[in-house]
Coordinates of C-alpha atoms and ligand atoms in Angstrom, one line a residue:
Chain A
M297 CA 95.3 95.6 307.8
T298 CA 98.0 95.6 310.1
T299 CA 97.9 97.1 313.0
T300 CA 100.4 99.6 311.9
D301 CA 97.8 100.4 309.0
I302 CA 95.0 100.5 311.5
Q303 CA 96.7 102.9 313.7
N304 CA 98.2 105.3 311.2
E305 CA 94.7 105.5 310.0
I306 CA 93.7 106.5 313.3
I307 CA 95.8 109.3 313.7
D308 CA 94.8 110.5 310.2
N309 CA 91.5 110.6 311.7
F310 CA 92.1 112.8 314.5
S311 CA 94.4 114.8 312.7
L312 CA 91.7 116.3 310.9
F313 CA 90.1 118.0 314.4
E314 CA 93.3 120.2 314.5
G315 CA 94.0 119.3 318.8
D316 CA 90.3 120.6 319.5
M317 CA 89.2 118.9 321.8
E318 CA 85.4 119.4 321.8
S319 CA 85.4 118.2 318.5
T320 CA 87.4 115.2 319.5
L321 CA 85.3 114.2 322.5
F322 CA 82.3 114.5 320.2
Y323 CA 84.2 112.6 317.3
L324 CA 85.4 109.9 320.3
M325 CA 81.4 109.5 321.3
D326 CA 80.5 108.7 318.0
L327 CA 83.1 106.1 317.3
G328 CA 81.9 104.9 320.8
K329 CA 78.6 103.9 319.1
K330 CA 80.7 101.7 316.2
L331 CA 81.5 98.9 319.0
P332 CA 79.4 96.2 318.5
A333 CA 77.1 95.2 320.9
M334 CA 78.0 93.3 324.4
P335 CA 76.0 90.7 325.7
D336 CA 75.2 91.8 329.4
E337 CA 76.1 88.5 330.8
H338 CA 79.4 89.1 329.6
K339 CA 79.0 92.1 331.7
T340 CA 80.2 90.3 335.1
E341 CA 82.6 91.5 337.7
T342 CA 84.9 89.1 336.5
Y343 CA 85.7 90.9 332.8
I344 CA 85.7 94.3 334.3
V345 CA 88.7 96.0 333.8
K346 CA 90.1 97.2 337.1
G347 CA 91.4 100.6 337.8
C348 CA 89.4 102.2 335.6
Q349 CA 86.6 105.9 336.6
S350 CA 84.2 104.3 334.2
K351 CA 83.0 100.9 333.8
V352 CA 85.0 99.0 331.4
W353 CA 84.4 95.2 330.1
V354 CA 86.6 93.1 327.8
F355 CA 85.4 89.7 327.2
P356 CA 87.8 87.4 324.8
T357 CA 87.5 84.8 322.6
F358 CA 89.9 82.5 320.8
I359 CA 89.0 81.4 317.3
D360 CA 91.1 79.9 314.7
G361 CA 94.2 81.3 316.6
K362 CA 93.0 85.0 316.9
V363 CA 92.2 86.6 319.9
H364 CA 88.2 87.9 319.3
F365 CA 87.1 90.4 322.1
E366 CA 83.6 92.2 323.2
A367 CA 84.2 95.2 325.0
D368 CA 81.8 98.5 326.1
S369 CA 81.5 100.7 328.8
N370 CA 79.1 102.7 330.9
T371 CA 80.5 106.0 329.7
E372 CA 80.7 107.7 326.4
I373 CA 84.1 108.7 325.9
T374 CA 85.9 105.8 327.4
K375 CA 84.2 103.7 324.5
G376 CA 85.2 105.6 322.5
L377 CA 88.8 105.0 323.1
V378 CA 87.5 101.2 324.1
Y379 CA 86.5 101.3 320.8
L380 CA 89.8 102.5 319.4
L381 CA 91.9 99.8 320.8
W382 CA 89.1 96.9 319.8
S383 CA 89.3 98.5 316.2
I384 CA 93.5 97.8 316.1
W385 CA 93.5 94.4 318.2
N386 CA 89.8 92.7 317.3
A387 CA 90.5 89.5 315.2
K388 CA 94.4 89.5 315.6
T389 CA 96.8 86.9 316.8
P390 CA 97.8 86.6 320.4
E391 CA 101.5 87.5 318.4
E392 CA 100.5 90.3 316.8
I393 CA 98.7 91.8 320.0
L394 CA 101.8 91.4 322.0
N395 CA 104.4 92.2 319.1
S396 CA 102.4 95.9 318.7
E397 CA 103.0 99.0 319.7
L398 CA 100.3 101.8 320.6
F399 CA 101.9 104.5 318.9
F400 CA 98.9 106.5 318.3
I401 CA 98.0 106.9 321.6
D402 CA 101.0 110.0 321.7
K403 CA 100.0 111.3 318.3
I404 CA 96.4 112.1 318.4
G405 CA 98.0 114.0 322.0
M406 CA 96.0 111.1 323.7
S407 CA 97.7 111.3 327.4
S408 CA 97.0 115.3 327.4
M409 CA 93.2 114.6 326.1
I410 CA 91.9 112.2 328.9
G411 CA 93.7 113.3 331.6
S412 CA 95.7 111.1 334.2
Q413 CA 93.2 109.1 336.0
R414 CA 91.4 108.4 332.5
S415 CA 95.4 107.3 331.5
N416 CA 95.6 104.8 333.7
G417 CA 92.4 103.2 333.3
F418 CA 93.3 103.3 329.6
A419 CA 96.5 101.7 330.2
N420 CA 94.8 99.0 332.6
M421 CA 92.8 98.5 329.5
I422 CA 95.7 97.6 327.7
K423 CA 97.4 95.6 329.7
Q424 CA 94.5 93.8 330.2
M425 CA 93.9 92.8 326.3
K426 CA 97.1 92.2 326.3
L427 CA 97.5 89.3 329.2
Y428 CA 94.3 87.9 327.6
A429 CA 96.3 87.7 324.2
L430 CA 99.5 86.2 326.5
A431 CA 96.9 83.5 328.1
Y432 CA 96.1 82.5 324.9
K433 CA 99.5 82.5 323.4
T434 CA 100.3 80.1 326.2
K435 CA 97.8 77.6 326.2
G436 CA 97.9 78.0 322.5
A437 CA 101.0 77.2 321.6
Chain B
M156 CA 76.3 142.8 345.8
L157 CA 80.1 143.0 345.0
N158 CA 80.6 146.0 342.6
N159 CA 84.0 145.5 341.0
I160 CA 84.1 142.0 340.3
N161 CA 87.3 142.5 337.9
N162 CA 89.4 143.9 340.9
I163 CA 88.6 140.7 342.5
R164 CA 89.3 138.3 340.0
L165 CA 92.5 140.3 339.7
Q166 CA 93.8 139.4 343.6
F167 CA 92.9 135.5 342.3
P168 CA 96.2 135.1 340.2
I169 CA 94.9 131.3 339.1
L170 CA 91.8 132.7 338.0
H171 CA 94.3 134.4 335.1
Q172 CA 95.2 131.3 332.9
E173 CA 93.9 129.2 329.7
V174 CA 93.0 125.5 330.6
N175 CA 92.8 123.5 326.7
G176 CA 93.3 127.1 324.8
K177 CA 90.1 128.5 326.6
P178 CA 89.7 130.7 329.6
L179 CA 89.6 129.1 332.8
V180 CA 86.1 129.0 334.3
Y181 CA 86.4 128.0 337.8
F182 CA 83.2 126.6 339.1
D183 CA 84.5 123.9 341.7
N184 CA 84.2 126.1 344.5
A185 CA 82.6 123.3 346.5
A186 CA 85.6 121.2 346.7
T187 CA 87.4 123.9 347.0
T188 CA 88.0 127.5 346.6
Q189 CA 90.6 129.5 345.0
K190 CA 93.1 131.4 347.0
P191 CA 93.7 135.5 346.9
K192 CA 97.3 137.3 346.7
L193 CA 97.1 137.7 350.3
V194 CA 96.9 134.4 351.1
I195 CA 99.5 132.9 348.9
D196 CA 101.6 136.2 349.9
A197 CA 101.5 135.4 353.8
L198 CA 102.4 131.9 353.5
Q199 CA 105.3 132.8 351.6
R200 CA 106.0 135.6 354.1
Y201 CA 105.8 133.1 356.7
Y202 CA 108.6 130.6 355.4
E203 CA 111.0 133.4 354.3
L204 CA 110.8 135.7 357.6
D205 CA 108.9 133.9 359.9
N206 CA 109.0 130.4 360.5
A207 CA 109.8 129.4 363.5
N208 CA 107.9 126.7 366.2
I209 CA 105.3 128.3 368.1
H210 CA 104.5 127.9 371.9
R211 CA 108.1 126.9 372.7
A212 CA 111.5 128.7 372.2
A213 CA 112.4 131.6 373.8
H214 CA 113.7 133.2 370.1
T215 CA 112.3 136.3 368.3
L216 CA 110.9 134.0 365.3
A217 CA 109.3 131.6 367.4
A218 CA 107.4 134.9 370.0
R219 CA 106.5 135.7 366.0
S220 CA 105.2 133.1 364.8
T221 CA 103.2 132.4 367.9
E222 CA 101.8 135.9 367.7
Y223 CA 100.7 135.1 364.1
F224 CA 99.5 131.7 364.7
E225 CA 97.0 133.2 368.0
A226 CA 96.3 136.3 365.9
T227 CA 94.1 133.8 363.5
R228 CA 92.8 132.4 366.8
K229 CA 91.6 135.7 367.7
T230 CA 90.3 136.1 364.3
I231 CA 87.9 132.8 363.7
Q232 CA 86.7 133.6 367.1
Q233 CA 85.4 136.8 366.1
F234 CA 84.2 135.1 362.4
I235 CA 81.9 133.0 364.0
N236 CA 80.9 135.1 367.2
A237 CA 82.3 132.5 369.9
K238 CA 82.4 133.4 373.5
E239 CA 86.7 132.7 373.7
E240 CA 89.4 131.9 372.1
A241 CA 89.8 128.8 373.2
E242 CA 86.9 127.6 372.1
C243 CA 88.6 127.3 368.6
I244 CA 90.7 124.4 368.3
F245 CA 92.8 124.4 364.7
T246 CA 93.3 120.7 363.3
K247 CA 93.8 120.1 359.7
G248 CA 89.8 120.6 358.1
V249 CA 87.1 119.6 358.9
T250 CA 86.9 115.5 358.4
E251 CA 89.6 115.7 361.3
S252 CA 87.3 118.0 363.8
I253 CA 84.6 115.3 363.1
N254 CA 87.1 112.7 364.0
L255 CA 88.1 114.1 367.3
V256 CA 84.9 115.0 368.1
A257 CA 83.8 111.3 367.7
Q258 CA 86.4 109.8 369.2
T259 CA 86.9 111.8 372.3
W260 CA 83.6 113.0 373.2
G261 CA 81.7 109.9 371.6
K262 CA 84.6 107.7 373.2
A263 CA 83.6 109.4 377.0
N264 CA 79.7 110.0 376.6
L265 CA 78.4 107.5 374.2
K266 CA 76.7 103.7 375.1
A267 CA 75.2 101.1 374.1
G268 CA 71.6 101.7 372.9
D269 CA 72.2 105.4 372.5
E270 CA 71.9 106.8 369.5
V271 CA 73.5 109.2 366.6
L272 CA 70.7 111.1 364.3
V273 CA 72.6 112.0 360.8
T274 CA 70.6 113.4 358.0
T275 CA 70.2 111.6 354.6
M276 CA 72.9 114.8 352.8
E277 CA 75.7 114.3 354.9
H278 CA 79.3 114.4 353.4
H279 CA 81.5 110.8 354.6
S280 CA 83.5 112.4 356.6
N281 CA 80.2 113.4 358.9
I282 CA 79.1 109.7 358.5
V283 CA 82.0 107.4 359.2
P284 CA 83.4 108.5 362.1
W285 CA 79.9 108.2 363.3
Q286 CA 79.7 104.9 362.3
M287 CA 82.9 104.0 364.0
I288 CA 82.1 105.2 367.3
C289 CA 78.8 103.6 366.8
E290 CA 80.1 100.4 365.9
E291 CA 82.7 100.2 368.9
K292 CA 80.0 101.5 372.0
G293 CA 77.0 99.6 370.4
A294 CA 75.4 103.2 370.0
I295 CA 73.4 103.3 366.7
L296 CA 73.2 105.8 363.7
K297 CA 69.7 107.0 362.7
V298 CA 69.4 109.1 359.4
I299 CA 66.9 111.4 358.9
P300 CA 65.4 111.9 355.6
I301 CA 65.4 114.5 353.0
S302 CA 62.2 115.2 350.3
N303 CA 62.7 115.1 346.9
S304 CA 63.1 118.6 346.3
G305 CA 66.4 118.1 349.2
D306 CA 65.1 119.5 352.2
L307 CA 65.5 117.8 355.4
L308 CA 61.7 115.9 356.9
M309 CA 61.1 118.0 359.7
E310 CA 58.3 116.1 360.9
E311 CA 60.7 112.9 360.6
F312 CA 63.1 114.3 362.5
D313 CA 60.7 114.9 365.2
K314 CA 60.0 111.7 365.1
L315 CA 64.0 110.1 365.5
L316 CA 64.5 112.5 368.2
T317 CA 64.0 110.7 371.5
S318 CA 65.3 110.4 374.9
K319 CA 67.7 108.5 373.3
T320 CA 69.1 110.6 370.8
K321 CA 73.1 111.9 372.7
M322 CA 73.9 113.6 369.2
V323 CA 72.9 115.1 365.8
A324 CA 75.7 115.3 363.5
C325 CA 74.0 117.5 360.7
V326 CA 75.4 119.4 357.7
W327 CA 74.6 123.0 357.9
V328 CA 74.6 123.3 354.3
S329 CA 74.8 120.7 351.7
N330 CA 77.9 120.2 349.6
A331 CA 76.1 118.4 346.7
L332 CA 72.4 119.8 346.7
G333 CA 73.0 123.7 348.3
T334 CA 70.5 123.2 350.7
I335 CA 70.4 124.7 354.2
N336 CA 69.2 123.0 356.9
P337 CA 67.2 124.9 359.1
V338 CA 70.3 124.3 362.3
K339 CA 68.6 126.7 364.4
E340 CA 65.3 124.6 365.2
I341 CA 67.3 121.3 365.0
I342 CA 69.8 122.6 367.9
Q343 CA 66.5 123.9 369.7
K344 CA 64.7 120.5 369.2
A345 CA 68.2 118.2 369.9
H346 CA 68.6 120.5 373.5
A347 CA 65.1 119.9 374.3
V348 CA 65.9 116.1 374.8
G349 CA 69.5 117.1 376.1
A350 CA 71.1 115.9 372.7
I351 CA 74.6 117.7 371.5
V352 CA 74.5 119.1 368.2
L353 CA 78.1 119.0 366.0
L354 CA 77.2 121.3 362.7
D355 CA 79.5 120.6 359.3
G356 CA 79.7 123.9 358.4
A357 CA 82.0 122.8 355.6
Q358 CA 80.3 124.8 353.3
A359 CA 78.2 127.2 355.3
C360 CA 80.6 129.2 356.7
S361 CA 82.1 131.0 352.7
H362 CA 78.4 131.8 352.3
L363 CA 76.1 132.2 355.4
Q364 CA 76.5 134.7 358.7
V365 CA 77.9 132.1 361.3
D366 CA 77.1 133.0 365.2
V367 CA 77.4 130.4 367.4
Q368 CA 76.3 131.6 370.4
A369 CA 72.9 132.6 368.5
L370 CA 72.7 129.5 367.3
G371 CA 73.7 127.5 370.2
C372 CA 75.1 124.9 368.7
D373 CA 77.7 122.8 370.5
F374 CA 80.2 121.9 367.9
L375 CA 81.2 123.8 364.7
T376 CA 83.4 122.8 361.7
I377 CA 85.3 124.9 359.7
S378 CA 87.9 124.2 356.8
S379 CA 89.7 126.8 355.6
H380 CA 90.3 125.8 351.8
K381 CA 86.8 125.9 351.7
L382 CA 87.4 129.6 352.5
Y383 CA 89.6 131.0 350.4
G384 CA 92.2 129.7 352.9
P385 CA 95.2 127.3 352.5
T386 CA 94.7 123.8 352.5
G387 CA 95.3 121.7 355.7
V388 CA 93.7 123.8 358.3
G389 CA 90.8 123.3 359.3
V390 CA 89.1 124.8 363.0
L391 CA 86.7 122.9 365.9
Y392 CA 84.9 124.8 367.7
G393 CA 83.3 123.4 371.0
K394 CA 81.7 124.5 374.2
R395 CA 84.5 125.2 377.1
E396 CA 82.5 122.9 379.0
L397 CA 82.4 120.3 376.6
L398 CA 86.1 120.5 375.6
E399 CA 87.3 120.7 379.0
A400 CA 85.4 117.3 380.0
M401 CA 86.5 115.4 376.5
P402 CA 89.4 112.8 376.9
P403 CA 92.2 114.2 374.7
Y404 CA 92.3 112.9 371.2
Q405 CA 96.1 112.9 370.2
G406 CA 99.1 112.2 372.8
G407 CA 102.0 114.4 372.1
G408 CA 103.8 117.4 372.3
E409 CA 101.9 121.0 373.2
M410 CA 99.2 119.1 374.4
I411 CA 100.5 118.1 378.1
K412 CA 101.2 119.8 381.2
E413 CA 103.8 117.8 382.4
V414 CA 104.9 114.6 381.6
T415 CA 106.3 111.4 383.7
F416 CA 106.6 108.0 383.3
E417 CA 104.3 107.5 385.7
K418 CA 100.9 110.0 384.9
T419 CA 100.7 112.8 382.0
T420 CA 98.8 116.0 382.5
Y421 CA 97.4 117.6 380.3
N422 CA 97.1 121.4 378.7
E423 CA 94.3 123.6 379.0
I424 CA 92.2 123.9 375.9
P425 CA 92.7 124.5 372.9
Y426 CA 95.9 123.3 373.2
K427 CA 95.1 119.6 374.8
F428 CA 93.6 119.3 371.6
E429 CA 96.4 120.5 369.3
A430 CA 99.0 117.8 369.5
G431 CA 102.4 118.1 367.7
T432 CA 103.4 120.6 365.3
P433 CA 100.4 121.7 363.6
N434 CA 100.6 123.4 360.4
I435 CA 101.8 127.0 361.4
G436 CA 102.0 129.2 358.2
G437 CA 98.7 127.8 356.6
V438 CA 96.8 128.7 359.8
I439 CA 98.6 132.1 359.7
A440 CA 98.0 133.0 356.5
F441 CA 93.6 131.4 357.0
K442 CA 93.6 134.6 358.9
Y443 CA 94.1 136.9 355.6
A444 CA 91.5 134.9 353.9
L445 CA 89.1 135.6 356.7
D446 CA 89.9 139.3 357.0
F447 CA 89.4 139.1 352.7
V448 CA 85.9 137.7 353.4
N449 CA 85.4 140.5 356.4
E450 CA 86.1 143.0 354.1
L451 CA 83.9 142.5 351.3
G452 CA 80.8 141.0 353.5
K453 CA 78.9 137.7 353.9
E454 CA 75.7 139.4 352.6
N455 CA 77.1 141.6 349.7
I456 CA 79.1 137.6 348.7
A457 CA 75.9 135.6 349.1
K458 CA 73.7 138.4 346.9
H459 CA 76.5 138.5 344.5
E460 CA 76.8 134.3 344.5
D461 CA 72.5 134.0 344.8
H462 CA 72.6 135.9 341.8
L463 CA 75.0 133.3 339.9
L464 CA 72.8 130.7 341.0
K465 CA 69.5 132.3 339.6
H466 CA 70.9 133.0 336.5
F467 CA 72.1 130.1 335.8
V468 CA 69.0 127.9 337.0
D469 CA 67.2 130.3 334.5
G470 CA 69.6 129.1 331.8
V471 CA 68.8 125.7 332.3
T472 CA 65.3 126.1 332.1
Q473 CA 65.8 128.0 328.7
I474 CA 67.8 124.8 327.4
N475 CA 65.1 122.4 329.2
L476 CA 62.6 124.4 326.9
L477 CA 64.2 124.0 323.9
N478 CA 65.2 120.4 324.7
N479 CA 62.5 118.2 326.1
H480 CA 63.8 118.8 329.5
A481 CA 66.9 117.3 328.9
I482 CA 68.5 118.6 332.1
T483 CA 67.7 117.7 335.6
L484 CA 68.6 119.7 338.1
V485 CA 68.7 117.8 341.6
G486 CA 68.5 119.9 344.7
Q487 CA 65.8 122.8 344.8
A488 CA 65.4 123.4 348.2
N489 CA 64.1 127.1 348.7
N490 CA 66.6 127.7 350.9
K491 CA 70.3 127.1 349.1
V492 CA 73.3 128.1 348.6
S493 CA 75.4 128.5 345.1
V494 CA 76.0 125.4 344.4
Q495 CA 73.6 123.3 341.8
S496 CA 73.9 119.6 341.1
F497 CA 72.4 118.0 337.6
T498 CA 72.2 115.4 335.8
I499 CA 71.5 115.2 331.3
N500 CA 69.5 112.5 329.7
N501 CA 71.6 110.1 328.1
M502 CA 74.9 111.4 329.4
H503 CA 76.9 110.0 331.6
H504 CA 78.0 112.8 334.1
F505 CA 81.9 111.5 333.6
D506 CA 81.4 112.4 329.8
V507 CA 79.9 115.7 330.5
G508 CA 82.8 116.8 333.1
M509 CA 85.6 115.8 330.1
M510 CA 83.1 117.6 327.6
L511 CA 83.0 121.3 329.9
D512 CA 87.1 120.6 330.8
A513 CA 87.4 120.5 326.9
K514 CA 85.9 124.1 327.2
G515 CA 88.0 125.1 330.2
I516 CA 85.1 124.8 332.7
A517 CA 85.7 123.1 336.1
V518 CA 83.2 121.2 337.3
R519 CA 82.8 118.2 340.0
T520 CA 81.6 115.1 338.7
G521 CA 80.7 111.9 340.6
H522 CA 79.3 111.2 343.7
H523 CA 80.5 114.2 346.1
C524 CA 81.5 111.9 349.0
T525 CA 78.0 111.3 349.7
Q526 CA 77.3 107.8 348.4
P527 CA 74.0 107.5 350.6
L528 CA 72.7 110.8 349.2
M529 CA 73.1 109.8 345.3
Q530 CA 71.3 106.7 346.9
R531 CA 68.5 108.4 347.7
F532 CA 68.1 109.7 344.2
N533 CA 68.5 106.7 342.2
L534 CA 71.9 108.5 340.8
E535 CA 75.4 107.4 340.5
G536 CA 76.7 110.4 340.9
T537 CA 76.2 114.2 339.2
V538 CA 77.7 117.2 337.6
R539 CA 77.7 119.9 340.0
A540 CA 78.8 123.7 339.3
S541 CA 79.4 125.6 342.3
F542 CA 80.1 129.6 342.5
A543 CA 81.8 132.0 344.1
L544 CA 82.9 135.2 345.1
Y545 CA 84.7 135.5 342.3
N546 CA 82.5 134.3 339.3
T547 CA 81.0 136.2 336.9
T548 CA 77.4 136.0 334.8
A549 CA 79.5 136.2 331.8
E550 CA 81.1 132.5 333.2
V551 CA 78.3 131.0 333.6
D552 CA 76.7 132.3 330.1
V553 CA 79.8 130.4 328.8
L554 CA 78.5 127.0 331.1
L555 CA 75.2 127.5 329.8
Q556 CA 76.5 127.7 326.1
A557 CA 78.8 124.7 326.6
L558 CA 75.4 122.6 328.2
G559 CA 73.6 123.5 324.9
S560 CA 76.1 122.0 323.1
I561 CA 76.3 118.8 325.0
V562 CA 72.8 118.6 325.2
K563 CA 72.0 119.2 321.6
F564 CA 74.9 116.7 321.1
S565 CA 72.9 113.9 323.2
N566 CA 69.8 114.1 321.0
R567 CA 71.5 113.2 318.0
Ligands
LIG725 C1 79.8 119.2 353.5 C2 80.8 118.6 353.7 N1 81.5 117.9 354.9 C3 82.9 117.9 355.1 C4 84.0 118.1 354.2 C5 85.4 117.8 354.1 O1 85.8 118.8 354.4 P1 87.5 119.2 355.0 O2 88.0 118.3 353.4 O3 88.0 120.1 355.5 O4 88.2 117.8 355.2 C6 83.9 118.5 353.3 C7 84.9 118.8 351.4 O5 84.2 118.4 350.5 C8 82.1 118.9 352.9 O6 82.0 119.5 351.5

């Protein structure tokens, strides 16, 4: 699936809650559970995403031209958000990651939902994942 | 008790709104309280009708704003039963009040080897200013430990208190635990070894009767914004002889008697410590908050708030009976105000805070500016609900219901 297809699917799934915050948050926390376990030895200072209220780790690897992410968070709602990004970008080429626009965020009312402090953290996660993609693109080219 | 809570609520415009589609339930009162219409109107009136700098020009507006500004000083003097108005200095809050004492009294009186005592439950604003001055002077900061319930260990205090102790800086009511500390006993014991006592009254002054003469404290710090008044206004109460002996804090206008390039002589207290143009409108409006609290009566307010706290704790006990003790109350001192910290098994406090926000409920999550206290309990943070005079048992029920569903979800 393309990053666009995946985002459309996310938008569809969230639309079921018709803007009800509580069920949306419960759903996000359940999504977080789907994130593959991240080995503790990768949860180091180096791989912490800076500027998040919660702790978020993203550990990248580059295999056969694709970027693979391990990711985790110490809070469940954030972990759900991390899962969304992971589901869109894991095992994609650096170009796919760098060229994709994350239109799902506005469509699922993310910014009103997660408050400005967390939005900032979320923006930092996005930036960090794109920076890793850029690094592999530059190195891999 | 406060009868007619609905009338009281009508005086707080902010309460009547929806947040995330639900009626706002404001339980973050220990962070800051909401302001009654009287206070908001006074602020607006000041800027519309009276705005002028105080204690200076000879014109009518200046005279009027000076008069109103000083009227607040009179009111706060009575509110805490200080001997005289000059012992009440306006600051921008408790943080500034404590820094003022550390940087002036501390600078003049602390020497290498002297000891400053604080408690484990201090807010950062009653730790860091003392650390700074202790480091500068080679003095030593010592900490009075607490029990698991959140009570000060008084026998440890007795051991720590020696002739080396020069200052006991102690929170009267803990913002994270709600504990009311036995300050009268602390003051008597500290004075017996010749130490000075500063009470951080940030949380105490909205719940408890304050009588600085009966207590005998040397300094008391007060914050307007936790007392239904505007932000950016605080008070430092200090005994006259101490304030007079202290060097000035900041230099500038207002605090001087005479300035030449060779030498400056300083104004009398309280002006010596009020350099620059203060938050005049805020100070003037603060009086309306104090009058409002006086009119309702601290005892009535405390009874109402205690009732809300008991209702909440009973409700949590119920939830726990059905859910394997999923909620842990943090801070269960016998003598406490309407502040309750708690954690939920398998749930991060940030997640709980967001879940509650989704229901329109405002609580504080995190370390509450008391990281050493959190470390004492091996916690990264808690969820804190704090109840004020305008809250209702129906609102507490909304919180309990929300907690019930969060607990069920966390047990899935
Ligand atoms: C116990 C305690 N001390 C000090 C402060 C700081 O007060 P202010 O906001 O007036 O600087 C607070 C406020 O959070 C507090 O709760």
